[in-house]
Structure formats: C-alpha cells, structure tokens
mmCIF file of C-alpha atoms in Angstrom:
data_model
loop_
_atom_site.group_PDB
_atom_site.id
_atom_site.type_symbol
_atom_site.label_atom_id
_atom_site.label_comp_id
_atom_site.label_asym_id
_atom_site.label_seq_id
_atom_site.Cartn_x
_atom_site.Cartn_y
_atom_site.Cartn_z
ATOM 1 C CA MET T 18 108.138 191.410 19.917
ATOM 2 C CA LYS T 19 111.712 190.866 17.592
ATOM 3 C CA LYS T 20 112.364 188.134 15.715
ATOM 4 C CA SER T 21 115.343 186.062 16.832
ATOM 5 C CA PHE T 22 118.852 187.276 14.946
ATOM 6 C CA ILE T 23 119.378 183.716 14.099
ATOM 7 C CA TYR T 24 115.852 181.929 13.222
ATOM 8 C CA PRO T 25 116.714 180.234 10.647
ATOM 9 C CA VAL T 26 120.038 178.199 12.844
ATOM 10 C CA ILE T 27 117.255 177.684 15.792
ATOM 11 C CA LEU T 28 115.523 174.754 13.750
ATOM 12 C CA PHE T 29 118.582 172.996 14.103
ATOM 13 C CA PHE T 30 119.555 173.710 17.563
ATOM 14 C CA VAL T 31 116.434 173.700 19.394
ATOM 15 C CA ILE T 32 116.323 169.523 18.095
ATOM 16 C CA LEU T 33 119.118 169.004 20.530
ATOM 17 C CA ALA T 34 115.641 169.292 23.088
ATOM 18 C CA LEU T 35 113.873 167.334 20.384
ATOM 19 C CA TYR T 36 115.764 163.914 18.589
ATOM 20 C CA ALA T 37 116.289 161.865 21.630
ATOM 21 C CA PRO T 38 112.924 160.581 22.831
ATOM 22 C CA ILE T 39 111.541 160.186 19.409
ATOM 23 C CA TYR T 40 111.564 156.599 19.328
ATOM 24 C CA GLY T 41 109.409 153.613 20.910
ATOM 25 C CA GLN T 42 111.934 151.462 23.067
ATOM 26 C CA THR T 43 111.583 148.571 25.246
ATOM 27 C CA ALA T 44 112.788 148.045 28.387
ATOM 28 C CA ALA T 45 112.839 144.502 29.042
ATOM 29 C CA LYS T 46 113.040 143.882 33.265
ATOM 30 C CA ASN T 47 114.789 140.543 33.978
ATOM 31 C CA ALA T 48 112.216 138.614 36.216
ATOM 32 C CA ASP T 49 115.897 138.486 38.660
ATOM 33 C CA SER T 50 116.262 141.876 39.644
ATOM 34 C CA ASP T 51 119.897 142.002 37.878
ATOM 35 C CA GLY T 52 118.450 145.158 36.598
ATOM 36 C CA VAL T 53 117.092 146.320 32.842
ATOM 37 C CA LEU T 54 118.220 145.488 29.411
ATOM 38 C CA PHE T 55 117.506 148.787 28.031
ATOM 39 C CA GLU T 56 117.005 147.753 24.169
ATOM 40 C CA PHE T 57 115.530 149.416 21.070
ATOM 41 C CA ARG T 58 113.112 146.864 19.818
ATOM 42 C CA GLN T 59 111.043 148.498 17.149
ATOM 43 C CA LYS T 60 108.753 146.765 14.617
ATOM 44 C CA LYS T 61 108.575 147.539 10.748
ATOM 45 C CA GLY T 62 105.508 150.503 10.714
ATOM 46 C CA GLU T 63 105.495 151.194 13.845
ATOM 47 C CA SER T 64 105.911 154.986 14.108
ATOM 48 C CA SER T 65 105.807 157.828 16.802
ATOM 49 C CA LEU T 66 104.769 161.926 17.539
ATOM 50 C CA HIS T 67 106.767 163.996 19.461
ATOM 51 C CA ILE T 68 105.814 166.870 19.824
ATOM 52 C CA SER T 69 108.110 169.544 22.612
ATOM 53 C CA THR T 70 108.008 173.002 23.573
ATOM 54 C CA ILE T 71 110.846 175.147 24.431
ATOM 55 C CA GLU T 72 111.278 178.355 26.127
ATOM 56 C CA GLU T 73 114.899 180.100 24.889
ATOM 57 C CA GLU T 74 116.780 183.284 25.237
ATOM 58 C CA ALA T 75 119.108 184.514 22.478
ATOM 59 C CA TYR T 76 121.787 186.158 24.415
ATOM 60 C CA LEU T 77 124.338 188.331 21.780
ATOM 61 C CA ASN T 78 127.748 188.919 23.581
ATOM 62 C CA GLY T 79 126.403 188.358 26.289
ATOM 63 C CA ARG T 80 122.952 190.607 26.507
ATOM 64 C CA LEU T 81 119.613 189.229 26.177
ATOM 65 C CA ASN T 82 118.594 189.637 22.069
ATOM 66 C CA ASN T 83 115.354 188.264 22.715
ATOM 67 C CA ARG T 84 113.112 185.383 24.653
ATOM 68 C CA THR T 85 111.135 182.534 22.629
ATOM 69 C CA GLN T 86 108.595 179.480 22.724
ATOM 70 C CA ILE T 87 109.528 177.335 20.501
ATOM 71 C CA VAL T 88 107.117 174.468 19.261
ATOM 72 C CA ASN T 89 108.890 171.272 17.514
ATOM 73 C CA ARG T 90 106.468 168.511 15.526
ATOM 74 C CA THR T 91 108.700 164.715 14.917
ATOM 75 C CA ALA T 92 106.410 161.789 13.361
ATOM 76 C CA THR T 93 109.392 158.855 12.708
ATOM 77 C CA THR T 94 108.470 155.551 11.010
ATOM 78 C CA VAL T 95 109.955 152.754 11.224
ATOM 79 C CA THR T 96 110.441 151.451 7.979
ATOM 80 C CA ASP T 97 112.586 148.583 7.600
ATOM 81 C CA VAL T 98 114.092 145.925 10.876
ATOM 82 C CA ASN T 99 116.903 143.957 9.858
ATOM 83 C CA GLU T 100 118.394 140.655 10.875
ATOM 84 C CA ASP T 101 120.451 141.846 13.597
ATOM 85 C CA GLY T 102 117.245 144.279 15.385
ATOM 86 C CA SER T 103 118.370 147.482 14.111
ATOM 87 C CA ALA T 104 115.902 149.762 12.622
ATOM 88 C CA LYS T 105 115.508 152.170 9.149
ATOM 89 C CA LEU T 106 114.339 154.480 10.041
ATOM 90 C CA HIS T 107 112.263 158.121 8.393
ATOM 91 C CA THR T 108 111.895 161.401 10.683
ATOM 92 C CA HIS T 109 110.542 164.104 9.596
ATOM 93 C CA TYR T 110 110.737 167.785 11.777
ATOM 94 C CA MET T 111 108.703 170.387 11.569
ATOM 95 C CA THR T 112 109.289 173.579 13.917
ATOM 96 C CA THR T 113 107.472 176.726 14.417
ATOM 97 C CA GLU T 114 107.643 179.588 16.386
ATOM 98 C CA ASN T 115 104.940 180.018 19.914
ATOM 99 C CA TYR T 116 104.917 183.205 21.101
ATOM 100 C CA LEU T 117 102.476 185.002 18.399
ATOM 101 C CA MET T 118 99.374 182.459 19.942
ATOM 102 C CA SER T 119 100.392 184.649 23.570
ATOM 103 C CA VAL T 120 101.036 188.300 21.885
ATOM 104 C CA SER T 121 98.636 188.484 19.245
ATOM 105 C CA GLY T 122 95.876 184.783 19.386
ATOM 106 C CA LYS T 123 97.363 183.771 16.204
ATOM 107 C CA LEU T 124 97.541 180.026 15.566
ATOM 108 C CA LEU T 125 101.012 177.529 15.425
ATOM 109 C CA ASN T 126 102.106 178.180 11.713
ATOM 110 C CA TRP T 127 104.048 175.211 9.305
ATOM 111 C CA GLY T 128 107.060 176.164 10.064
ATOM 112 C CA GLU T 129 110.203 175.138 9.109
ATOM 113 C CA GLU T 130 110.709 171.300 7.548
ATOM 114 C CA ASP T 131 113.562 168.468 7.116
ATOM 115 C CA PHE T 132 113.482 164.920 6.682
ATOM 116 C CA VAL T 133 115.978 162.331 7.621
ATOM 117 C CA ASN T 134 116.074 158.751 7.351
ATOM 118 C CA VAL T 135 119.004 156.808 9.248
ATOM 119 C CA THR T 136 119.872 153.283 10.468
ATOM 120 C CA ARG T 137 120.145 153.027 14.210
ATOM 121 C CA THR T 138 120.979 149.988 16.479
ATOM 122 C CA LYS T 139 119.799 148.243 18.979
ATOM 123 C CA ASN T 140 121.735 149.730 21.262
ATOM 124 C CA GLY T 141 121.133 153.485 20.240
ATOM 125 C CA GLU T 142 123.829 154.102 17.642
ATOM 126 C CA ILE T 143 122.759 156.810 14.441
ATOM 127 C CA LEU T 144 123.625 155.019 11.602
ATOM 128 C CA ASN T 145 124.498 155.863 8.188
ATOM 129 C CA PRO T 146 121.689 159.171 8.140
ATOM 130 C CA ASP T 147 120.962 160.077 5.096
ATOM 131 C CA ASN T 148 120.644 164.483 5.926
ATOM 132 C CA ASP T 149 124.580 165.851 6.973
ATOM 133 C CA TYR T 150 122.545 168.000 9.374
ATOM 134 C CA LEU T 151 120.504 165.752 10.644
ATOM 135 C CA PRO T 152 120.065 164.132 13.268
ATOM 136 C CA THR T 153 121.504 167.558 15.295
ATOM 137 C CA VAL T 154 121.998 164.981 17.734
ATOM 138 C CA GLN T 155 123.294 161.400 17.685
ATOM 139 C CA ASN T 156 123.736 158.772 20.005
ATOM 140 C CA ILE T 157 121.285 159.716 22.350
ATOM 141 C CA PRO T 158 119.982 157.870 24.187
ATOM 142 C CA CYS T 159 122.418 155.214 23.630
ATOM 143 C CA PHE T 160 122.027 152.091 25.895
ATOM 144 C CA PRO T 161 124.965 148.884 27.674
ATOM 145 C CA LYS T 162 124.345 145.700 25.466
ATOM 146 C CA GLU T 163 124.619 144.313 30.378
ATOM 147 C CA PRO T 164 121.346 145.400 31.920
ATOM 148 C CA VAL T 165 121.231 148.352 34.619
ATOM 149 C CA LYS T 166 120.546 148.366 38.179
ATOM 150 C CA ILE T 167 119.176 151.344 39.859
ATOM 151 C CA GLY T 168 122.102 153.789 40.902
ATOM 152 C CA GLU T 169 124.608 152.637 38.038
ATOM 153 C CA SER T 170 125.304 154.509 35.297
ATOM 154 C CA TRP T 171 127.717 154.139 32.236
ATOM 155 C CA GLN T 172 128.757 156.583 29.598
ATOM 156 C CA ALA T 173 128.345 156.396 26.042
ATOM 157 C CA GLU T 174 130.055 158.649 22.740
ATOM 158 C CA GLY T 175 127.344 160.723 20.548
ATOM 159 C CA LYS T 176 127.969 163.881 18.782
ATOM 160 C CA GLU T 177 126.273 167.052 17.291
ATOM 161 C CA VAL T 178 126.035 168.401 14.420
ATOM 162 C CA HIS T 179 124.619 171.954 13.460
ATOM 163 C CA ASP T 180 124.091 173.724 10.196
ATOM 164 C CA CYS T 181 125.461 177.296 11.062
ATOM 165 C CA ARG T 182 125.828 177.993 7.386
ATOM 166 C CA LYS T 183 125.386 181.141 7.063
ATOM 167 C CA MET T 184 125.851 182.346 10.144
ATOM 168 C CA PHE T 185 129.894 181.904 9.717
ATOM 169 C CA SER T 186 129.479 181.640 5.654
ATOM 170 C CA MET T 187 130.149 177.412 6.057
ATOM 171 C CA THR T 188 130.115 175.380 3.987
ATOM 172 C CA ASP T 189 130.096 171.694 6.014
ATOM 173 C CA ALA T 190 128.507 171.060 8.659
ATOM 174 C CA ILE T 191 130.144 172.101 12.796
ATOM 175 C CA THR T 192 130.614 168.580 14.111
ATOM 176 C CA ILE T 193 131.096 168.148 17.962
ATOM 177 C CA PRO T 194 131.906 165.218 19.920
ATOM 178 C CA PHE T 195 131.062 164.476 22.997
ATOM 179 C CA THR T 196 130.897 161.786 25.866
ATOM 180 C CA ALA T 197 127.161 161.152 27.848
ATOM 181 C CA THR T 198 126.972 159.878 31.419
ATOM 182 C CA TYR T 199 123.924 158.090 32.056
ATOM 183 C CA THR T 200 122.662 156.988 35.588
ATOM 184 C CA TYR T 201 119.790 154.590 36.107
ATOM 185 C CA LEU T 202 117.941 156.435 38.685
ATOM 186 C CA GLY T 203 114.931 154.308 40.138
ATOM 187 C CA ASP T 204 111.239 154.015 39.531
ATOM 188 C CA GLU T 205 108.742 156.012 39.970
ATOM 189 C CA ILE T 206 104.280 155.758 39.318
ATOM 190 C CA VAL T 207 103.248 158.372 36.908
ATOM 191 C CA ASP T 208 99.274 158.068 36.386
ATOM 192 C CA GLY T 209 99.856 154.135 37.981
ATOM 193 C CA VAL T 210 101.922 153.274 35.398
ATOM 194 C CA ASN T 211 105.302 152.648 36.813
ATOM 195 C CA MET T 212 108.561 154.417 34.761
ATOM 196 C CA ASN T 213 111.897 154.308 34.652
ATOM 197 C CA VAL T 214 113.941 156.910 35.309
ATOM 198 C CA ILE T 215 116.984 158.006 33.609
ATOM 199 C CA ASP T 216 119.483 161.185 33.753
ATOM 200 C CA VAL T 217 121.420 162.469 30.704
ATOM 201 C CA TYR T 218 124.321 164.244 31.099
ATOM 202 C CA TYR T 219 127.235 165.172 28.892
ATOM 203 C CA GLU T 220 129.235 168.669 28.245
ATOM 204 C CA PHE T 221 130.881 169.450 24.732
ATOM 205 C CA SER T 222 133.947 172.080 23.709
ATOM 206 C CA GLN T 223 135.990 172.640 20.553
ATOM 207 C CA ALA T 224 138.279 175.315 19.201
ATOM 208 C CA LEU T 225 139.419 175.536 16.229
ATOM 209 C CA ALA T 226 143.100 175.936 15.822
ATOM 210 C CA ARG T 227 143.060 177.909 12.848
ATOM 211 C CA ARG T 228 140.509 179.551 9.673
ATOM 212 C CA THR T 229 140.012 177.313 6.534
ATOM 213 C CA ILE T 230 136.918 177.643 3.858
ATOM 214 C CA GLU T 231 135.080 175.273 5.156
ATOM 215 C CA SER T 232 135.154 176.509 8.674
ATOM 216 C CA GLY T 233 134.119 180.472 7.131
ATOM 217 C CA SER T 234 134.179 182.842 10.532
ATOM 218 C CA TYR T 235 133.694 179.153 12.286
ATOM 219 C CA ALA T 236 135.223 179.794 16.084
ATOM 220 C CA GLY T 237 134.316 177.320 18.315
ATOM 221 C CA ALA T 238 131.978 176.003 20.830
ATOM 222 C CA SER T 239 130.699 175.051 24.078
ATOM 223 C CA GLY T 240 127.940 173.823 25.931
ATOM 224 C CA PHE T 241 126.084 170.988 27.574
ATOM 225 C CA ALA T 242 122.661 169.683 28.386
ATOM 226 C CA ARG T 243 120.820 167.217 30.770
ATOM 227 C CA GLN T 244 117.776 165.240 30.074
ATOM 228 C CA LYS T 245 115.555 163.552 32.857
ATOM 229 C CA ILE T 246 113.308 161.216 30.944
ATOM 230 C CA TRP T 247 110.188 159.032 32.098
ATOM 231 C CA TRP T 248 110.582 155.091 30.714
ATOM 232 C CA ASP T 249 107.233 153.779 30.585
ATOM 233 C CA ARG T 250 108.034 150.008 31.609
ATOM 234 C CA GLU T 251 104.555 148.807 29.610
ATOM 235 C CA LYS T 252 104.858 150.453 27.042
ATOM 236 C CA GLY T 253 108.122 150.276 26.693
ATOM 237 C CA GLU T 254 108.814 153.441 25.316
ATOM 238 C CA ILE T 255 109.266 157.120 27.119
ATOM 239 C CA ASP T 256 106.247 158.712 28.238
ATOM 240 C CA HIS T 257 107.130 162.115 28.563
ATOM 241 C CA TYR T 258 110.884 164.210 29.406
ATOM 242 C CA ILE T 259 112.693 167.633 30.900
ATOM 243 C CA GLU T 260 115.460 168.897 29.962
ATOM 244 C CA ASN T 261 117.952 171.939 29.894
ATOM 245 C CA PHE T 262 120.390 172.891 27.741
ATOM 246 C CA MET T 263 123.306 175.930 27.208
ATOM 247 C CA ILE T 264 124.750 176.579 23.416
ATOM 248 C CA ARG T 265 127.409 179.321 23.007
ATOM 249 C CA MET T 266 129.230 179.880 19.292
ATOM 250 C CA MET T 267 131.892 182.030 18.430
ATOM 251 C CA ASP T 268 133.406 183.857 15.570
ATOM 252 C CA ILE T 269 136.853 184.608 14.579
ATOM 253 C CA SER T 270 136.367 188.447 15.345
ATOM 254 C CA GLY T 271 134.937 187.442 18.881
ATOM 255 C CA VAL T 272 131.002 187.651 18.542
ATOM 256 C CA SER T 273 129.436 184.974 20.933
ATOM 257 C CA TYR T 274 125.980 183.661 20.403
ATOM 258 C CA THR T 275 124.377 182.070 23.413
ATOM 259 C CA PHE T 276 121.416 179.915 23.782
ATOM 260 C CA LYS T 277 119.736 178.989 26.853
ATOM 261 C CA SER T 278 116.371 176.820 26.937
ATOM 262 C CA SER T 279 114.289 174.772 28.703
ATOM 263 C CA ALA T 280 112.326 172.069 27.059
ATOM 264 C CA HIS T 281 109.881 169.640 27.902
ATOM 265 C CA GLY T 282 108.067 166.609 25.640
ATOM 266 C CA GLU T 283 106.198 164.372 25.712
ATOM 267 C CA VAL T 284 105.978 161.240 22.670
ATOM 268 C CA LEU T 285 101.977 160.033 21.235
ATOM 269 C CA ASP T 286 100.505 157.300 20.167
ATOM 270 C CA TYR T 287 100.741 158.144 16.326
ATOM 271 C CA LYS T 288 99.649 156.451 12.800
ATOM 272 C CA SER T 289 99.633 157.187 9.534
ATOM 273 C CA VAL T 290 96.015 157.504 7.961
ATOM 274 C CA ASN T 291 97.468 158.281 4.631
ATOM 275 C CA ASN T 292 95.969 155.450 2.952
ATOM 276 C CA GLU T 293 94.122 154.315 0.146
ATOM 277 C CA ALA T 294 91.899 152.434 2.537
ATOM 278 C CA THR T 295 91.476 155.564 3.950
ATOM 279 C CA VAL T 296 90.641 157.885 1.351
ATOM 280 C CA GLU T 297 87.692 155.204 0.618
ATOM 281 C CA LYS T 298 86.097 154.716 3.887
ATOM 282 C CA LEU T 299 86.798 158.636 4.410
ATOM 283 C CA GLN T 300 84.982 159.887 0.512
ATOM 284 C CA GLU T 301 82.468 156.912 1.414
ATOM 285 C CA LYS T 302 81.978 158.763 4.147
ATOM 286 C CA ILE T 303 81.612 162.392 2.294
ATOM 287 C CA ASN T 304 79.564 161.430 -0.500
ATOM 288 C CA ASP T 305 76.869 159.813 2.511
ATOM 289 C CA LEU T 306 77.037 163.492 4.031
ATOM 290 C CA GLU T 307 75.672 164.706 0.470
ATOM 291 C CA LEU T 308 78.942 166.664 0.724
ATOM 292 C CA GLN T 309 79.794 168.813 -2.506
ATOM 293 C CA ASP T 310 83.105 169.932 -4.212
ATOM 294 C CA ILE T 311 85.356 167.607 -1.649
ATOM 295 C CA ASN T 312 88.643 165.281 -2.913
ATOM 296 C CA ILE T 313 90.374 162.910 -0.433
ATOM 297 C CA VAL T 314 94.252 161.527 -1.707
ATOM 298 C CA LYS T 315 97.187 160.415 0.049
ATOM 299 C CA GLY T 316 99.964 163.652 -0.375
ATOM 300 C CA ASN T 317 103.316 164.294 1.530
ATOM 301 C CA ARG T 318 102.237 165.401 4.277
ATOM 302 C CA GLY T 319 99.270 162.780 5.204
ATOM 303 C CA LEU T 320 95.896 162.339 3.607
ATOM 304 C CA THR T 321 94.641 165.762 2.129
ATOM 305 C CA ILE T 322 91.002 166.293 2.291
ATOM 306 C CA SER T 323 90.071 169.541 -0.185
ATOM 307 C CA LEU T 324 87.333 171.521 0.732
ATOM 308 C CA GLU T 325 87.168 173.119 -3.005
ATOM 309 C CA ASN T 326 84.956 176.214 -3.340
ATOM 310 C CA ILE T 327 85.421 177.217 -0.076
ATOM 311 C CA GLN T 328 82.825 179.672 0.302
ATOM 312 C CA PHE T 329 83.520 183.203 1.973
ATOM 313 C CA GLU T 330 81.996 186.872 2.198
ATOM 314 C CA PRO T 331 83.601 188.519 -0.864
ATOM 315 C CA ASP T 332 87.295 189.021 -0.361
ATOM 316 C CA SER T 333 87.813 188.130 3.408
ATOM 317 C CA ASN T 334 87.815 185.203 5.873
ATOM 318 C CA VAL T 335 84.352 185.525 7.314
ATOM 319 C CA LEU T 336 83.530 182.267 6.492
ATOM 320 C CA LEU T 337 79.116 181.518 4.998
ATOM 321 C CA PRO T 338 77.308 179.748 7.663
ATOM 322 C CA SER T 339 76.362 177.382 4.784
ATOM 323 C CA GLU T 340 80.253 175.988 5.074
ATOM 324 C CA LYS T 341 80.110 175.968 8.880
ATOM 325 C CA VAL T 342 77.773 173.794 8.756
ATOM 326 C CA LYS T 343 80.160 171.803 5.894
ATOM 327 C CA LEU T 344 82.913 171.968 8.240
ATOM 328 C CA GLU T 345 80.260 170.320 11.342
ATOM 329 C CA LYS T 346 80.088 167.730 9.344
ATOM 330 C CA ILE T 347 83.662 166.964 8.434
ATOM 331 C CA GLY T 348 84.025 168.530 12.079
ATOM 332 C CA SER T 349 82.905 165.145 13.073
ATOM 333 C CA LEU T 350 84.610 162.230 10.419
ATOM 334 C CA LEU T 351 87.848 163.906 11.594
ATOM 335 C CA LYS T 352 87.007 163.213 15.494
ATOM 336 C CA GLU T 353 87.349 159.546 14.422
ATOM 337 C CA TYR T 354 91.668 160.058 14.312
ATOM 338 C CA SER T 355 93.678 161.494 16.787
ATOM 339 C CA ASN T 356 96.448 162.930 13.583
ATOM 340 C CA ASP T 357 97.938 166.799 14.215
ATOM 341 C CA LEU T 358 95.729 169.232 11.426
ATOM 342 C CA LEU T 359 97.169 171.507 9.213
ATOM 343 C CA ILE T 360 95.098 173.346 7.599
ATOM 344 C CA THR T 361 96.824 175.408 4.502
ATOM 345 C CA GLY T 362 94.633 178.068 2.644
ATOM 346 C CA HIS T 363 94.877 178.519 -1.076
ATOM 347 C CA THR T 364 93.593 181.222 -2.975
ATOM 348 C CA ALA T 365 93.528 182.278 -7.210
ATOM 349 C CA ASN T 366 95.116 184.327 -8.965
ATOM 350 C CA ARG T 367 93.759 187.755 -8.245
ATOM 351 C CA GLY T 368 95.053 190.727 -6.470
ATOM 352 C CA THR T 369 98.636 191.455 -5.740
ATOM 353 C CA GLU T 370 100.725 188.870 -4.418
ATOM 354 C CA LYS T 371 101.039 189.807 -1.178
ATOM 355 C CA ASN T 372 96.967 190.421 -0.886
ATOM 356 C CA ARG T 373 96.878 186.390 -2.076
ATOM 357 C CA GLN T 374 99.075 185.350 0.729
ATOM 358 C CA ILE T 375 97.262 187.052 3.695
ATOM 359 C CA LEU T 376 94.222 186.156 2.862
ATOM 360 C CA SER T 377 95.387 183.369 2.177
ATOM 361 C CA GLU T 378 96.558 182.585 5.582
ATOM 362 C CA GLN T 379 93.442 184.092 7.577
ATOM 363 C CA ARG T 380 91.096 181.509 5.596
ATOM 364 C CA ALA T 381 93.133 179.102 6.757
ATOM 365 C CA GLU T 382 92.862 181.128 10.697
ATOM 366 C CA ALA T 383 89.049 180.854 9.926
ATOM 367 C CA VAL T 384 88.709 177.332 8.924
ATOM 368 C CA ALA T 385 91.284 176.397 11.874
ATOM 369 C CA ASN T 386 90.066 178.398 14.599
ATOM 370 C CA TYR T 387 86.071 177.066 13.680
ATOM 371 C CA LEU T 388 87.322 173.759 14.162
ATOM 372 C CA ILE T 389 89.073 173.966 17.596
ATOM 373 C CA ASN T 390 85.589 176.095 18.378
ATOM 374 C CA LEU T 391 84.180 172.811 17.645
ATOM 375 C CA GLY T 392 86.263 170.789 20.500
ATOM 376 C CA VAL T 393 87.893 168.874 16.913
ATOM 377 C CA ARG T 394 91.681 169.926 17.946
ATOM 378 C CA ASP T 395 93.190 171.714 20.727
ATOM 379 C CA LYS T 396 95.544 175.096 19.645
ATOM 380 C CA LEU T 397 98.587 172.895 20.077
ATOM 381 C CA HIS T 398 97.423 169.833 17.130
ATOM 382 C CA ILE T 399 96.396 172.272 14.898
ATOM 383 C CA PHE T 400 98.585 174.172 12.500
ATOM 384 C CA THR T 401 97.834 176.473 9.312
ATOM 385 C CA GLN T 402 99.760 177.597 5.840
ATOM 386 C CA GLY T 403 98.756 180.145 3.265
ATOM 387 C CA LYS T 404 99.987 179.071 -0.182
ATOM 388 C CA GLY T 405 98.127 182.266 -1.569
ATOM 389 C CA ALA T 406 98.023 180.823 -5.321
ATOM 390 C CA THR T 407 101.455 179.591 -5.954
ATOM 391 C CA GLU T 408 100.043 176.021 -5.646
ATOM 392 C CA PRO T 409 96.789 176.164 -8.666
ATOM 393 C CA ILE T 410 95.383 172.443 -9.156
ATOM 394 C CA ALA T 411 92.879 174.005 -12.350
ATOM 395 C CA SER T 412 93.280 176.708 -15.684
ATOM 396 C CA GLU T 413 92.962 179.774 -14.068
ATOM 397 C CA ALA T 414 91.553 180.587 -18.109
ATOM 398 C CA THR T 415 87.519 179.999 -16.436
ATOM 399 C CA GLU T 416 85.592 180.846 -13.236
ATOM 400 C CA GLU T 417 84.711 177.014 -13.116
ATOM 401 C CA GLY T 418 88.880 176.398 -12.399
ATOM 402 C CA ARG T 419 89.283 180.080 -10.255
ATOM 403 C CA LYS T 420 86.285 178.205 -7.601
ATOM 404 C CA LYS T 421 88.754 174.709 -7.353
ATOM 405 C CA ASN T 422 91.429 176.833 -7.278
ATOM 406 C CA ARG T 423 89.900 179.000 -4.134
ATOM 407 C CA ARG T 424 90.214 176.175 -1.570
ATOM 408 C CA VAL T 425 91.380 174.837 1.501
ATOM 409 C CA GLU T 426 93.413 171.743 2.701
ATOM 410 C CA ILE T 427 92.565 169.550 5.808
ATOM 411 C CA ILE T 428 95.891 167.339 6.639
ATOM 412 C CA LEU T 429 95.653 164.542 8.719
ATOM 413 C CA ALA T 430 99.624 164.828 9.507
ATOM 414 C CA ASP T 431 102.207 162.183 9.287
#
C-alpha cells in the first residue's frame, strides 16, 4: 500500500479524534432531576489511557491517494490539582499505522511520539500548553457551569492547532478557531451500565488574505467534526465514542489536501507501575524463578524489563528453546499487569547498520509474537521497535559487553 503523501502531518491531524476523550470526567446527576452537572474532577496521580482506531482516506486535488488505518495511544496523568479545581495534566501521544497488520502480518510498530503539559479548568478549557502544537483540538469537550437536561444544547469556543511546517514551509502552527455545539441526547444502558450520551459538532473555515514568511505557502483550511460520546455515569468518565471528521487544506497554488476519517475509541483504566516498589517486587519474583541476565529499571516510557544476552539462532530471529521457557515464566508475571507492552530489540555493533536495524526489529517481533501466543496480550496492546546498535549499555570491546548489548527490552508502558 502506498504511504501517505504527507505522513509526518498525520500525527497531528489524527489527534482530532484522540484528545477529546482522554481525561477521566465526572457527571454528577442532581437528586431533584434538575439535570446533570458535567465537570472535570480528577485527582492528583490519576491516569487514563485512550486507544483509538482511525480509518482515513487521503485525497490530493480531489483524487484518492491512499487509505490508511491508524492506531493512536494517549496516556494522561494528573500531576497536580489547584484549589479552584483545575488540573495540571501530562499527556504522552503515540501514533502508528495499522494497515501493516492485515497486509503483511507485522505487529504494530511504536510510532511517532510527542508530549504536552497543560492546565485544564473544571469546565474543560485548556490553558498554558507547553507544546505549541498540542493538543491539536483544544477546549473539546467544554461544559457549561449549570446542570444540563436531556435535549438541551450549549455552545463553547475551541480551536484546532496543526503542525504544517514541512507541508507548507511555515514557521509556526496553524491555529483555527471554531464554535462547537453540544447536545445532551439522553441516557442509554450499555452492558448494564447507565451512560449519558452527548453529541458534539463543529465546522471551521480559514482563508489567509495575504502570504507572509510565517504562513509559507498555506492558503487556508476548512472542515468539520461530529462526535458521539457515551459517558459512564458511575465512573464519571467517557467509556467510548465514535467520530467522523474531514479536513481540507489548500496551498497558494491551489493544491488541496483532504483527509476524510471515521474513528472509534475507548478510555481504559490505567495505572503506572513505573516505580521503585514495582521494580523491587518484580526483581524479587525474577530471582525466585532463577532467571539470569534480567534487570528491571524505571524508564522514560515505563517500567523496563531488560533481557540481556537473549539467545537466538545465529544471525536470525528464531528463539532458542531455552529462551522460550524464560519468556513463559516472564509472561506469567506480565499477566498480573494491564499496561500495554513495548518490545524493543537491540543488537551488538556487528555487521552493517541496515542489517543491525532489521535484525533488531525482527527479534523484537519474535518476542512479541511469542508473548501473544502465550495469551499475555492481544495484538492491539503490544508494540514493537528496533534500535539496532544505537543504544549500547556495555562496551563493545569485549564479548561480555556485546552479550549485554544483544538484548530485548519489555516495557510496561506508561
């Protein structure tokens, strides 16, 4: 399948279907049936994990260029709560193309990453983002300060922010304001749980009167988004949602880039285990199982279980029987946690850079597939990545050091 003609931009476009439902939220229903008061009321230390899948069609000048399925993973943690009820949030974005799974049988690669810290008020306004390009959709959802009855609507201002520096030779982000209309549609029982159903719709349009150095070749954009949210009343957070959206962008020569997408997503309970207590607990269990050459440390992406000197057949990705036994034991420990897994392969500095990269990817996939076969995770909750010999942990001057560098890391992802 042909790669998207502006794939680097897709990360920021697809977050349109991703940022709205990443936070835990509370819907407090008044006892006198005056309506539902929708508010953000998160607690310090709480985390939420949002997984969304997007079916996207990309058009160049009105002609279909490619179809792509994209998986997005968003992890948000409340780092602090202010006296007025606003919360400071840290969000980690990751996006990857998914069509490879059905076309070639490959697993999901760990894709492009970005981070943002923001303050969010109780009603949903986004303040003080420290990343000029995130979140892509801001102030969605945004709630009134009064209770809302079934059938009632309200409006709130928001904006889209897109990173099109490469696409249009711009120096800054594109910022497009809009007014969103919300409607509380009613309540629905889903799997025995009573949920509030909310419709969100907005359109946007922007045209530049003149070209500047900052705007590059960008001429304007238009589009719309419609989302239907199922809000879990008992948990006080979004359970799942569906969405359709379209974005069309133009350059000064009249070339149009259009993205038509449908999406569905869910918010999952999420708990970080990237702490010293879990390190000690897992290391003790590893020692009890008499597993050698395994180290557990906290990492930037989550708790990292490093399998040093993992054994494959020479210059291949075929696991030796002894390593399968090791993985079976480790897999039994991983089943105690619900975190997504990131499997990263590393090699010693031998052979060409290209061959090292390919081998590291293949070995990461071999470990991931074995864990899937063991029932440790399904294919949508395990990701792979190859690093070649770019991140050594020991000297390459000795065979002992090279053995340490030939490793696979299993990360309980934050």
